[in-house]
XYZ file of C-alpha atoms in Angstrom:
153
model
C 7.882 -11.819 17.292
C 10.465 -9.476 15.798
C 9.823 -10.721 12.251
C 6.229 -9.472 12.508
C 7.060 -5.786 13.076
C 9.795 -3.699 11.597
C 11.040 -0.683 9.722
C 12.060 -1.011 6.082
C 15.053 0.787 4.592
C 14.280 4.226 3.164
C 12.767 4.110 -0.311
C 15.637 4.525 -2.768
C 15.973 7.933 -4.417
C 15.541 6.524 -7.941
C 12.385 4.603 -7.025
C 10.969 7.605 -5.132
C 11.540 9.876 -8.149
C 9.921 7.370 -10.524
C 6.931 6.821 -8.234
C 6.452 10.568 -7.747
C 6.406 11.143 -11.499
C 4.275 8.091 -12.368
C 1.686 8.433 -9.613
C 1.655 12.138 -8.760
C 3.126 13.930 -11.784
C -0.112 15.792 -12.531
C -1.290 16.360 -8.959
C -1.585 19.879 -7.567
C -0.447 21.660 -5.468
C 3.270 21.309 -5.191
C 5.888 19.092 -6.764
C 5.063 15.374 -7.211
C 7.546 14.428 -4.459
C 5.409 16.282 -1.906
C 2.806 13.523 -2.254
C 5.139 10.637 -1.364
C 4.151 9.329 2.053
C 6.046 6.034 1.977
C 9.703 7.071 1.922
C 9.797 5.978 5.570
C 7.744 2.846 6.141
C 7.166 0.127 8.640
C 5.336 -3.166 8.668
C 3.041 -5.073 10.970
C 2.350 -8.693 9.975
C -0.985 -9.939 11.295
C -2.371 -13.470 11.363
C -5.983 -12.691 12.285
C -8.597 -10.026 11.854
C -8.390 -9.389 15.602
C -4.690 -8.555 15.238
C -5.448 -6.126 12.388
C -8.089 -4.439 14.567
C -5.633 -4.228 17.469
C -3.122 -2.424 15.225
C -5.840 -0.018 14.085
C -7.039 0.657 17.642
C -3.473 1.241 18.815
C -2.961 3.873 16.115
C -6.370 5.485 16.676
C -5.780 5.795 20.434
C -2.258 7.259 20.256
C -2.312 11.065 20.675
C 0.992 11.309 18.799
C -0.412 9.618 15.685
C -2.889 10.924 13.132
C -4.190 8.591 10.422
C -4.082 10.570 7.177
C -5.121 7.971 4.593
C -5.865 4.253 4.414
C -5.593 2.111 1.289
C -7.556 -1.082 1.775
C -5.985 -3.343 -0.820
C -8.037 -6.262 0.471
C -11.125 -4.617 -1.025
C -9.196 -3.554 -4.155
C -6.166 -5.841 -4.605
C -3.093 -4.966 -6.649
C -3.077 -6.158 -10.265
C -1.304 -9.368 -9.200
C -3.926 -10.148 -6.530
C -1.809 -9.103 -3.543
C -3.790 -7.763 -0.583
C -2.777 -5.622 2.381
C -3.530 -2.323 4.105
C -1.415 0.821 3.690
C -1.880 3.382 6.439
C -0.328 6.814 5.932
C 0.404 8.421 9.278
C 1.430 11.762 10.658
C 3.555 10.996 13.710
C 4.680 13.533 16.269
C 8.328 12.985 17.139
C 9.941 13.968 20.479
C 11.005 17.407 19.154
C 7.317 18.204 18.576
C 7.640 18.111 14.782
C 5.279 15.974 12.731
C 6.584 13.385 10.267
C 4.739 11.540 7.456
C 5.276 7.810 7.070
C 3.489 4.637 6.067
C 2.592 1.534 8.030
C 2.019 -1.521 5.851
C -0.282 -4.039 7.519
C 0.363 -7.407 5.936
C -1.664 -10.578 6.245
C 0.807 -13.315 7.153
C -0.755 -16.053 5.060
C -0.718 -13.853 1.927
C 2.826 -12.627 2.596
C 4.038 -16.210 3.122
C 2.515 -17.263 -0.207
C 4.039 -14.233 -1.966
C 7.505 -15.182 -0.716
C 7.058 -18.838 -1.596
C 5.830 -18.041 -5.138
C 8.286 -15.138 -5.691
C 5.379 -13.053 -6.990
C 7.191 -9.803 -6.217
C 9.509 -10.514 -9.172
C 6.516 -10.427 -11.539
C 5.152 -7.349 -9.763
C 8.434 -5.468 -10.240
C 8.516 -6.395 -13.926
C 4.908 -5.422 -14.716
C 4.561 -2.419 -12.376
C 5.559 0.096 -15.054
C 2.991 -1.329 -17.484
C 0.169 -0.725 -15.021
C 1.470 2.557 -13.606
C -1.238 5.174 -13.788
C -3.511 2.733 -15.609
C -4.808 0.588 -12.752
C -8.212 2.306 -12.716
C -8.528 1.778 -16.482
C -7.580 -1.872 -16.069
C -10.266 -2.478 -13.414
C -12.854 -0.585 -15.496
C -12.023 -2.731 -18.531
C -12.218 -5.875 -16.397
C -15.683 -4.869 -15.171
C -16.767 -3.899 -18.715
C -15.587 -7.215 -20.191
C -17.069 -9.406 -17.461
C -19.983 -11.547 -18.648
C -23.317 -10.195 -17.560
C -25.192 -12.201 -15.008
C -28.485 -13.335 -16.477
C -31.485 -12.987 -14.264
C -34.818 -14.546 -14.979
C -38.180 -13.875 -13.502
C -40.061 -17.033 -12.615
């Protein structure tokens, strides 16, 4: 269905500049904007693990596509619990040039719940508070978790 695949509008200039500075401001080499791979992005909404694997196999078997990086946010969810996969791709266009973009692989059931609960509103509000600090937050969460007692019988 057409609502399960698509191309998003280009990331807005203001958001791209903020993301570059927040996430890549100290990264070398080059300016922070050189590290933005999601200015052009698409989506694939999957209902099953088999569909996710089919997307992956399609990308892996396409000679005009090179997978550059994968963020598995099912293994490490966003601070609000949202889970998906972000696949940064190098795609060869008809002129022969290569273009960087991102394919977001969404899990339909999670995306449906996000829309129903309007959780993106909270994400937008709190994003700046967690920017650059997500690793520290997860480390603190692990540090503050109660230890599991083990006993030898």
